[in-house]
């Protein structure tokens, strides 16, 4: 028998994060959002709750949970705000997870305790101005100075989350480190601590959404780091981060489901109290059917990420299911955000309302961590096409 209900521990986590999102995040996040300010106090409290350590073993200071636990937390946060949710998602799946998956014992001991406690954040530098989904177009280069025992890095990265906060500790950079026997670029991953000479964090972007999250362009001008900062095997950077991105897509799907469900929650509450032509608009079948479709989208996408997350934590192949979950969740989020804005009418067009923030936040879910087109490529290839 297949049971889609959460176990006792996950249900307790879900309720705890929901309470935090409703009581701590919801009352203040609108102000952070409009000021384009990073919510340090909220992040600090998430760290004290252990959220940044959810999928990591206790030996590294984590909570001993797994990716399913992370996804449940992300969904509940994103029901209220996506900036906070993506700060957690990127801090774990793109920041700390590469070091946990591929780092040496020394690298884990150096970085993980602060990252899993939320005292520090890490970022992941893959995307470049001319290389997004096509990671093979990477232009950033790292040359090994064998005499000095250092990597010398030159290039730039774009749209990097959590890269310029006061608590950002490092960025893991993918760079061309040579040429493979078949003539393709050899890509490797290298840890660059913040504050390293020649490493410059550019001013934050002016974004459509995720306005309370941290996103920057990064420049590297003869940046020197120890040869020991190589993360994983030389030449395996691309393969390593394909794995990281597959996992991240499951988490991204959970975030999208949270936004989609948040649109339902806000719209149902509004439809019950907004009156037109003598009765609540929720009594009109046109609104009822719109809300029914929104709930169906959120529910279907949730089942998709539950399946992908379950496969991931049980050691089964999950690449196709991750792509399906990410595709379905991002579509549900974008569609529900549009419909929620419509239900709210003029009020939905005012930035102070939660659905306006959700409308602005939704679109990036069809772009970040692999566009919807890339997800369709992954799915079709898994079908042998």
Short mmCIF file of C-alpha atoms in Angstrom, two decimals:
data_model
loop_
_atom_site.label_atom_id
_atom_site.label_comp_id
_atom_site.label_asym_id
_atom_site.label_seq_id
_atom_site.Cartn_x
_atom_site.Cartn_y
_atom_site.Cartn_z
CA UNK A 1 0.00 0.00 0.00
CA UNK A 2 1.30 3.46 -0.95
CA UNK A 3 0.91 6.06 1.81
CA UNK A 4 1.48 9.72 0.99
CA UNK A 5 1.01 10.96 4.56
CA UNK A 6 4.05 12.27 6.41
CA UNK A 7 5.47 10.34 9.32
CA UNK A 8 5.31 11.69 12.86
CA UNK A 9 8.71 13.40 12.75
CA UNK A 10 8.14 15.07 9.38
CA UNK A 11 4.67 16.20 10.40
CA UNK A 12 6.09 17.76 13.56
CA UNK A 13 8.73 19.52 11.45
CA UNK A 14 6.10 20.77 9.02
CA UNK A 15 3.96 22.23 11.79
CA UNK A 16 6.97 23.84 13.47
CA UNK A 17 8.13 25.52 10.25
CA UNK A 18 4.58 26.59 9.40
CA UNK A 19 4.25 28.27 12.79
CA UNK A 20 7.60 30.01 12.28
CA UNK A 21 6.60 31.17 8.79
CA UNK A 22 3.23 32.51 9.95
CA UNK A 23 4.37 34.09 13.22
CA UNK A 24 7.89 35.29 12.43
CA UNK A 25 8.26 35.66 8.66
CA UNK A 26 4.83 36.84 7.51
CA UNK A 27 4.54 39.97 9.70
CA UNK A 28 7.85 41.49 8.60
CA UNK A 29 8.90 40.10 5.22
CA UNK A 30 6.96 42.63 3.17
CA UNK A 31 9.12 45.44 4.56
CA UNK A 32 12.35 43.55 3.80
CA UNK A 33 11.04 42.82 0.33
CA UNK A 34 10.23 46.42 -0.58
CA UNK A 35 13.59 47.63 0.79
CA UNK A 36 15.44 44.86 -1.07
CA UNK A 37 17.03 44.03 2.29
CA UNK A 38 18.42 40.68 3.37
CA UNK A 39 16.53 39.32 6.42
CA UNK A 40 19.48 38.55 8.69
CA UNK A 41 17.32 38.18 11.80
CA UNK A 42 15.06 35.61 10.12
CA UNK A 43 18.07 33.67 8.82
CA UNK A 44 19.60 33.71 12.29
CA UNK A 45 16.43 32.26 13.77
CA UNK A 46 16.28 29.57 11.07
CA UNK A 47 19.81 28.63 12.02
CA UNK A 48 18.85 28.30 15.69
CA UNK A 49 15.93 26.06 14.66
CA UNK A 50 18.41 23.77 12.93
CA UNK A 51 16.93 24.27 9.45
CA UNK A 52 20.30 24.75 7.75
CA UNK A 53 21.41 21.42 9.20
CA UNK A 54 18.34 19.39 8.25
CA UNK A 55 19.87 16.95 5.71
CA UNK A 56 23.31 16.63 7.31
CA UNK A 57 24.63 14.05 9.81
CA UNK A 58 24.99 14.96 13.46
CA UNK A 59 28.76 14.40 13.23
CA UNK A 60 28.95 17.57 11.14
CA UNK A 61 26.62 19.52 13.42
CA UNK A 62 23.51 18.68 11.41
CA UNK A 63 20.09 17.45 12.46
CA UNK A 64 20.50 13.94 11.04
CA UNK A 65 17.58 14.29 8.65
CA UNK A 66 17.45 13.98 4.88
CA UNK A 67 16.38 15.78 1.69
CA UNK A 68 12.72 14.96 2.31
CA UNK A 69 12.87 16.89 5.57
CA UNK A 70 14.47 19.83 3.77
CA UNK A 71 11.74 19.78 1.11
CA UNK A 72 8.97 19.79 3.72
CA UNK A 73 10.54 22.82 5.40
CA UNK A 74 10.98 24.63 2.08
CA UNK A 75 7.35 24.12 1.13
CA UNK A 76 6.12 25.61 4.40
CA UNK A 77 8.44 28.62 4.15
CA UNK A 78 7.51 29.29 0.52
CA UNK A 79 3.80 29.30 1.37
CA UNK A 80 4.60 32.64 3.03
CA UNK A 81 7.70 33.94 1.24
CA UNK A 82 10.05 32.65 -1.45
CA UNK A 83 13.01 34.92 -0.66
CA UNK A 84 13.41 33.28 2.73
CA UNK A 85 12.80 29.82 1.27
CA UNK A 86 15.39 30.19 -1.50
CA UNK A 87 17.96 31.51 0.97
CA UNK A 88 17.62 28.22 2.85
CA UNK A 89 17.43 26.11 -0.33
CA UNK A 90 20.53 27.63 -1.91
CA UNK A 91 22.41 27.71 1.39
CA UNK A 92 22.00 23.96 1.69
CA UNK A 93 21.71 22.41 -1.77
CA UNK A 94 24.14 24.72 -3.57
CA UNK A 95 26.27 25.95 -0.69
CA UNK A 96 26.94 23.31 1.94
CA UNK A 97 25.94 20.16 0.04
CA UNK A 98 28.83 20.23 -2.50
CA UNK A 99 31.32 20.34 0.35
CA UNK A 100 29.53 17.52 2.16
CA UNK A 101 29.24 15.37 -0.99
CA UNK A 102 32.68 15.92 -2.50
CA UNK A 103 34.90 17.61 0.07
CA UNK A 104 37.86 16.09 1.88
CA UNK A 105 37.69 15.45 5.62
CA UNK A 106 39.70 18.64 6.13
CA UNK A 107 37.35 20.71 3.95
CA UNK A 108 34.29 19.36 5.76
CA UNK A 109 35.83 20.07 9.14
CA UNK A 110 36.78 23.59 8.07
CA UNK A 111 33.48 24.69 6.55
CA UNK A 112 30.52 22.50 7.47
CA UNK A 113 30.09 23.37 11.17
CA UNK A 114 29.41 27.05 10.40
CA UNK A 115 27.33 26.30 7.30
CA UNK A 116 25.01 23.72 8.87
CA UNK A 117 24.45 25.96 11.90
CA UNK A 118 23.40 28.90 9.73
CA UNK A 119 26.19 31.06 11.14
CA UNK A 120 27.63 31.32 7.63
CA UNK A 121 26.39 30.90 4.07
CA UNK A 122 28.08 29.45 0.99
CA UNK A 123 27.29 30.02 -2.66
CA UNK A 124 27.74 28.10 -5.90
CA UNK A 125 29.32 29.81 -8.91
CA UNK A 126 28.30 27.95 -12.05
CA UNK A 127 26.31 30.40 -14.19
CA UNK A 128 28.20 33.01 -16.22
CA UNK A 129 27.04 35.94 -18.39
CA UNK A 130 27.44 33.69 -21.45
CA UNK A 131 26.95 30.24 -19.92
CA UNK A 132 23.80 29.22 -18.08
CA UNK A 133 22.15 25.93 -18.98
CA UNK A 134 25.11 25.35 -21.33
CA UNK A 135 27.73 24.80 -18.62
CA UNK A 136 30.09 23.69 -21.38
CA UNK A 137 30.29 27.35 -22.36
CA UNK A 138 32.15 28.17 -19.14
CA UNK A 139 34.85 30.78 -19.70
CA UNK A 140 36.20 31.16 -16.16
CA UNK A 141 39.64 29.58 -16.03
CA UNK A 142 41.85 28.26 -13.27
CA UNK A 143 45.54 27.55 -13.87
CA UNK A 144 47.58 25.55 -11.38
CA UNK A 145 50.78 27.38 -10.39
CA UNK A 146 52.69 24.30 -9.31
CA UNK A 147 55.62 26.29 -7.94
CA UNK A 148 53.40 28.23 -5.55
CA UNK A 149 50.95 25.38 -5.02
CA UNK A 150 48.03 27.64 -5.91
CA UNK A 151 45.15 27.89 -8.36
CA UNK A 152 45.02 31.20 -10.24
CA UNK A 153 41.43 32.00 -11.23
CA UNK A 154 40.17 34.52 -13.78
CA UNK A 155 36.61 35.09 -14.97
CA UNK A 156 33.15 36.01 -13.77
CA UNK A 157 29.92 34.44 -12.54
CA UNK A 158 26.36 35.79 -12.77
CA UNK A 159 23.14 35.52 -10.73
CA UNK A 160 24.82 33.88 -7.72
CA UNK A 161 22.53 33.49 -4.69
CA UNK A 162 23.83 34.09 -1.13
CA UNK A 163 27.14 35.37 -2.51
CA UNK A 164 27.36 38.85 -0.99
CA UNK A 165 25.85 38.79 2.49
CA UNK A 166 27.75 39.79 5.62
CA UNK A 167 27.79 36.10 6.61
CA UNK A 168 28.81 34.61 3.24
CA UNK A 169 31.97 32.54 3.80
CA UNK A 170 32.80 31.12 0.38
CA UNK A 171 31.81 30.41 -3.18
CA UNK A 172 32.50 27.13 -4.94
CA UNK A 173 33.48 28.04 -8.50
CA UNK A 174 33.44 25.87 -11.59
CA UNK A 175 36.33 26.70 -13.89
CA UNK A 176 38.11 25.36 -16.95
CA UNK A 177 41.29 23.70 -15.70
CA UNK A 178 42.44 22.01 -18.89
CA UNK A 179 41.37 20.05 -21.97
CA UNK A 180 39.99 16.51 -21.97
CA UNK A 181 41.35 13.86 -24.38
CA UNK A 182 38.29 14.33 -26.60
CA UNK A 183 38.99 18.05 -26.89
CA UNK A 184 36.22 19.19 -24.55
CA UNK A 185 36.84 21.51 -21.65
CA UNK A 186 38.03 20.00 -18.38
CA UNK A 187 35.89 21.55 -15.64
CA UNK A 188 36.83 21.45 -11.98
CA UNK A 189 35.34 22.93 -8.81
CA UNK A 190 37.41 25.15 -6.52
CA UNK A 191 36.57 26.71 -3.15
CA UNK A 192 37.17 30.47 -3.00
CA UNK A 193 36.79 32.05 0.46
CA UNK A 194 35.15 35.48 0.56
CA UNK A 195 37.71 38.22 1.03
CA UNK A 196 40.36 36.53 -1.11
CA UNK A 197 42.36 39.24 -2.96
CA UNK A 198 41.11 39.72 -6.52
CA UNK A 199 37.68 38.24 -5.72
CA UNK A 200 35.09 41.01 -6.09
CA UNK A 201 31.40 40.84 -5.30
CA UNK A 202 29.50 43.31 -7.50
CA UNK A 203 26.47 45.31 -6.25
CA UNK A 204 23.24 43.36 -5.93
CA UNK A 205 20.91 43.06 -8.91
CA UNK A 206 17.63 44.94 -9.23
CA UNK A 207 15.32 41.93 -9.55
CA UNK A 208 11.69 41.39 -10.49
CA UNK A 209 11.20 39.03 -7.55
CA UNK A 210 13.04 37.35 -4.69
CA UNK A 211 13.72 40.89 -3.55
CA UNK A 212 14.70 39.89 0.00
CA UNK A 213 17.25 37.32 -1.18
CA UNK A 214 20.89 38.05 -2.02
CA UNK A 215 22.09 37.82 -5.65
CA UNK A 216 25.29 39.17 -7.21
CA UNK A 217 27.72 39.00 -10.09
CA UNK A 218 31.18 37.81 -9.05
CA UNK A 219 34.50 38.74 -10.65
CA UNK A 220 37.83 36.91 -10.33
CA UNK A 221 41.02 38.77 -11.27
CA UNK A 222 44.14 36.63 -10.69
CA UNK A 223 42.52 35.15 -7.60
CA UNK A 224 44.93 32.79 -5.84
CA UNK A 225 43.79 29.99 -3.55
CA UNK A 226 45.68 26.92 -2.28
CA UNK A 227 45.77 23.87 -4.53
CA UNK A 228 44.07 22.03 -1.65
CA UNK A 229 40.94 24.11 -2.31
CA UNK A 230 40.10 21.84 -5.26
CA UNK A 231 36.71 20.30 -4.44
CA UNK A 232 36.52 16.65 -5.46
CA UNK A 233 38.57 15.28 -8.33
CA UNK A 234 40.13 17.50 -10.96
CA UNK A 235 38.08 17.34 -14.14
CA UNK A 236 34.98 16.06 -12.32
CA UNK A 237 33.44 19.46 -11.60
CA UNK A 238 30.73 19.15 -14.23
CA UNK A 239 29.71 15.63 -13.18
CA UNK A 240 29.69 16.62 -9.52
CA UNK A 241 27.37 19.53 -10.06
CA UNK A 242 25.04 17.61 -12.32
CA UNK A 243 24.36 15.54 -9.21
CA UNK A 244 24.01 18.67 -7.07
CA UNK A 245 21.60 20.23 -9.57
CA UNK A 246 19.49 17.07 -9.74
CA UNK A 247 19.10 17.17 -5.96
CA UNK A 248 18.50 20.92 -6.02
CA UNK A 249 15.66 20.49 -8.49
CA UNK A 250 13.76 18.39 -5.98
CA UNK A 251 14.17 21.14 -3.39
CA UNK A 252 13.25 23.79 -5.98
CA UNK A 253 10.08 21.82 -6.74
CA UNK A 254 9.13 21.87 -3.06
CA UNK A 255 9.65 25.63 -3.04
CA UNK A 256 7.39 25.96 -6.09
CA UNK A 257 4.69 23.84 -4.46
CA UNK A 258 4.85 26.09 -1.41
CA UNK A 259 4.30 29.18 -3.53
CA UNK A 260 1.45 27.49 -5.43
CA UNK A 261 -0.21 26.45 -2.15
CA UNK A 262 0.32 29.90 -0.67
CA UNK A 263 -1.62 31.35 -3.61
CA UNK A 264 -4.48 28.97 -2.79
CA UNK A 265 -4.43 29.88 0.90
CA UNK A 266 -4.47 33.63 0.27
CA UNK A 267 -7.14 33.38 -2.43
CA UNK A 268 -9.50 31.21 -0.38
CA UNK A 269 -9.25 33.60 2.57
CA UNK A 270 -9.86 36.60 0.31
CA UNK A 271 -12.76 34.95 -1.53
CA UNK A 272 -14.52 34.32 1.78
CA UNK A 273 -14.41 37.94 2.93
CA UNK A 274 -14.53 39.97 -0.31
CA UNK A 275 -18.11 40.78 -1.24
CA UNK A 276 -19.53 41.73 -4.64
CA UNK A 277 -23.15 42.05 -5.73
CA UNK A 278 -24.44 41.18 -2.29
CA UNK A 279 -22.40 38.08 -1.39
CA UNK A 280 -18.86 36.78 -0.91
CA UNK A 281 -17.12 36.21 -4.22
CA UNK A 282 -16.31 32.68 -3.05
CA UNK A 283 -19.98 31.86 -3.46
CA UNK A 284 -19.74 32.38 -7.23
CA UNK A 285 -18.99 29.25 -9.23
CA UNK A 286 -16.48 31.07 -11.43
CA UNK A 287 -14.29 31.73 -8.39
CA UNK A 288 -14.94 28.29 -6.88
CA UNK A 289 -13.78 26.52 -10.02
CA UNK A 290 -10.71 28.75 -10.31
CA UNK A 291 -9.74 27.89 -6.73
CA UNK A 292 -10.44 24.19 -7.30
CA UNK A 293 -8.04 24.17 -10.26
CA UNK A 294 -5.40 25.98 -8.21
CA UNK A 295 -5.65 23.41 -5.41
CA UNK A 296 -5.44 20.54 -7.91
CA UNK A 297 -2.24 21.98 -9.41
CA UNK A 298 -0.57 22.36 -6.02
CA UNK A 299 -1.62 18.87 -4.92
CA UNK A 300 -0.40 17.20 -8.12
CA UNK A 301 2.94 18.98 -7.98
CA UNK A 302 3.34 18.00 -4.33
CA UNK A 303 2.92 14.33 -5.20
CA UNK A 304 5.58 14.73 -7.88
CA UNK A 305 8.17 16.12 -5.49
CA UNK A 306 7.23 13.59 -2.81
CA UNK A 307 8.04 10.84 -5.33
CA UNK A 308 11.34 12.43 -6.37
CA UNK A 309 12.40 13.12 -2.78
CA UNK A 310 11.49 9.59 -1.69
CA UNK A 311 13.59 8.11 -4.49
CA UNK A 312 16.51 10.39 -3.62
CA UNK A 313 16.61 9.48 0.08
CA UNK A 314 16.17 5.77 -0.67
CA UNK A 315 19.10 5.66 -3.07
CA UNK A 316 17.05 5.05 -6.19
CA UNK A 317 17.46 6.80 -9.54
CA UNK A 318 15.57 10.09 -9.37
CA UNK A 319 16.89 12.23 -12.24
CA UNK A 320 13.75 11.94 -14.39
CA UNK A 321 11.43 12.35 -11.40
CA UNK A 322 13.35 15.45 -10.26
CA UNK A 323 12.90 17.03 -13.68
CA UNK A 324 9.19 16.15 -13.72
CA UNK A 325 8.69 17.56 -10.23
CA UNK A 326 10.54 20.77 -11.03
CA UNK A 327 8.63 21.21 -14.30
CA UNK A 328 5.22 20.59 -12.73
CA UNK A 329 5.86 22.67 -9.62
CA UNK A 330 7.15 25.70 -11.48
CA UNK A 331 4.20 25.58 -13.88
CA UNK A 332 1.78 25.29 -10.94
CA UNK A 333 3.45 28.22 -9.19
CA UNK A 334 3.34 30.53 -12.21
CA UNK A 335 -0.25 29.64 -13.10
CA UNK A 336 -1.52 29.85 -9.51
CA UNK A 337 0.21 33.19 -8.97
CA UNK A 338 -1.50 34.60 -12.05
CA UNK A 339 -4.88 33.24 -10.99
CA UNK A 340 -4.47 34.44 -7.40
CA UNK A 341 -3.75 37.94 -8.66
CA UNK A 342 -6.93 37.75 -10.74
CA UNK A 343 -9.00 36.61 -7.75
CA UNK A 344 -7.73 39.56 -5.73
CA UNK A 345 -8.51 42.02 -8.53
CA UNK A 346 -7.02 45.48 -8.01
CA UNK A 347 -5.69 44.53 -4.60
CA UNK A 348 -3.66 41.76 -6.23
CA UNK A 349 -1.82 44.39 -8.24
CA UNK A 350 -0.65 46.21 -5.10
CA UNK A 351 2.84 45.24 -3.97
CA UNK A 352 1.92 45.16 -0.29
CA UNK A 353 -0.28 42.09 -0.76
CA UNK A 354 1.30 38.60 -0.45
CA UNK A 355 -0.07 37.47 -3.83
CA UNK A 356 1.67 40.37 -5.56
CA UNK A 357 4.97 39.15 -4.13
CA UNK A 358 4.10 35.62 -5.20
CA UNK A 359 3.33 36.80 -8.72
CA UNK A 360 6.72 38.52 -8.89
CA UNK A 361 8.54 35.54 -7.38
CA UNK A 362 6.96 32.78 -9.46
CA UNK A 363 8.56 33.33 -12.87
CA UNK A 364 12.13 32.62 -11.78
CA UNK A 365 11.02 29.09 -10.85
CA UNK A 366 10.75 28.32 -14.58
CA UNK A 367 14.34 29.54 -15.06
CA UNK A 368 16.52 28.85 -12.02
CA UNK A 369 18.32 25.50 -11.51
CA UNK A 370 17.52 24.47 -15.07
CA UNK A 371 14.87 26.07 -17.26
CA UNK A 372 11.61 24.34 -18.05
CA UNK A 373 13.02 23.61 -21.49
CA UNK A 374 16.01 21.85 -19.91
CA UNK A 375 13.66 19.76 -17.76
CA UNK A 376 11.81 18.67 -20.90
CA UNK A 377 15.14 17.74 -22.49
CA UNK A 378 16.02 15.58 -19.47
CA UNK A 379 12.62 13.88 -19.49
CA UNK A 380 12.63 13.21 -23.22
CA UNK A 381 16.17 11.80 -23.11
CA UNK A 382 15.13 9.48 -20.29
CA UNK A 383 12.50 8.13 -22.67
CA UNK A 384 15.22 7.22 -25.16
CA UNK A 385 14.53 10.10 -27.51
#
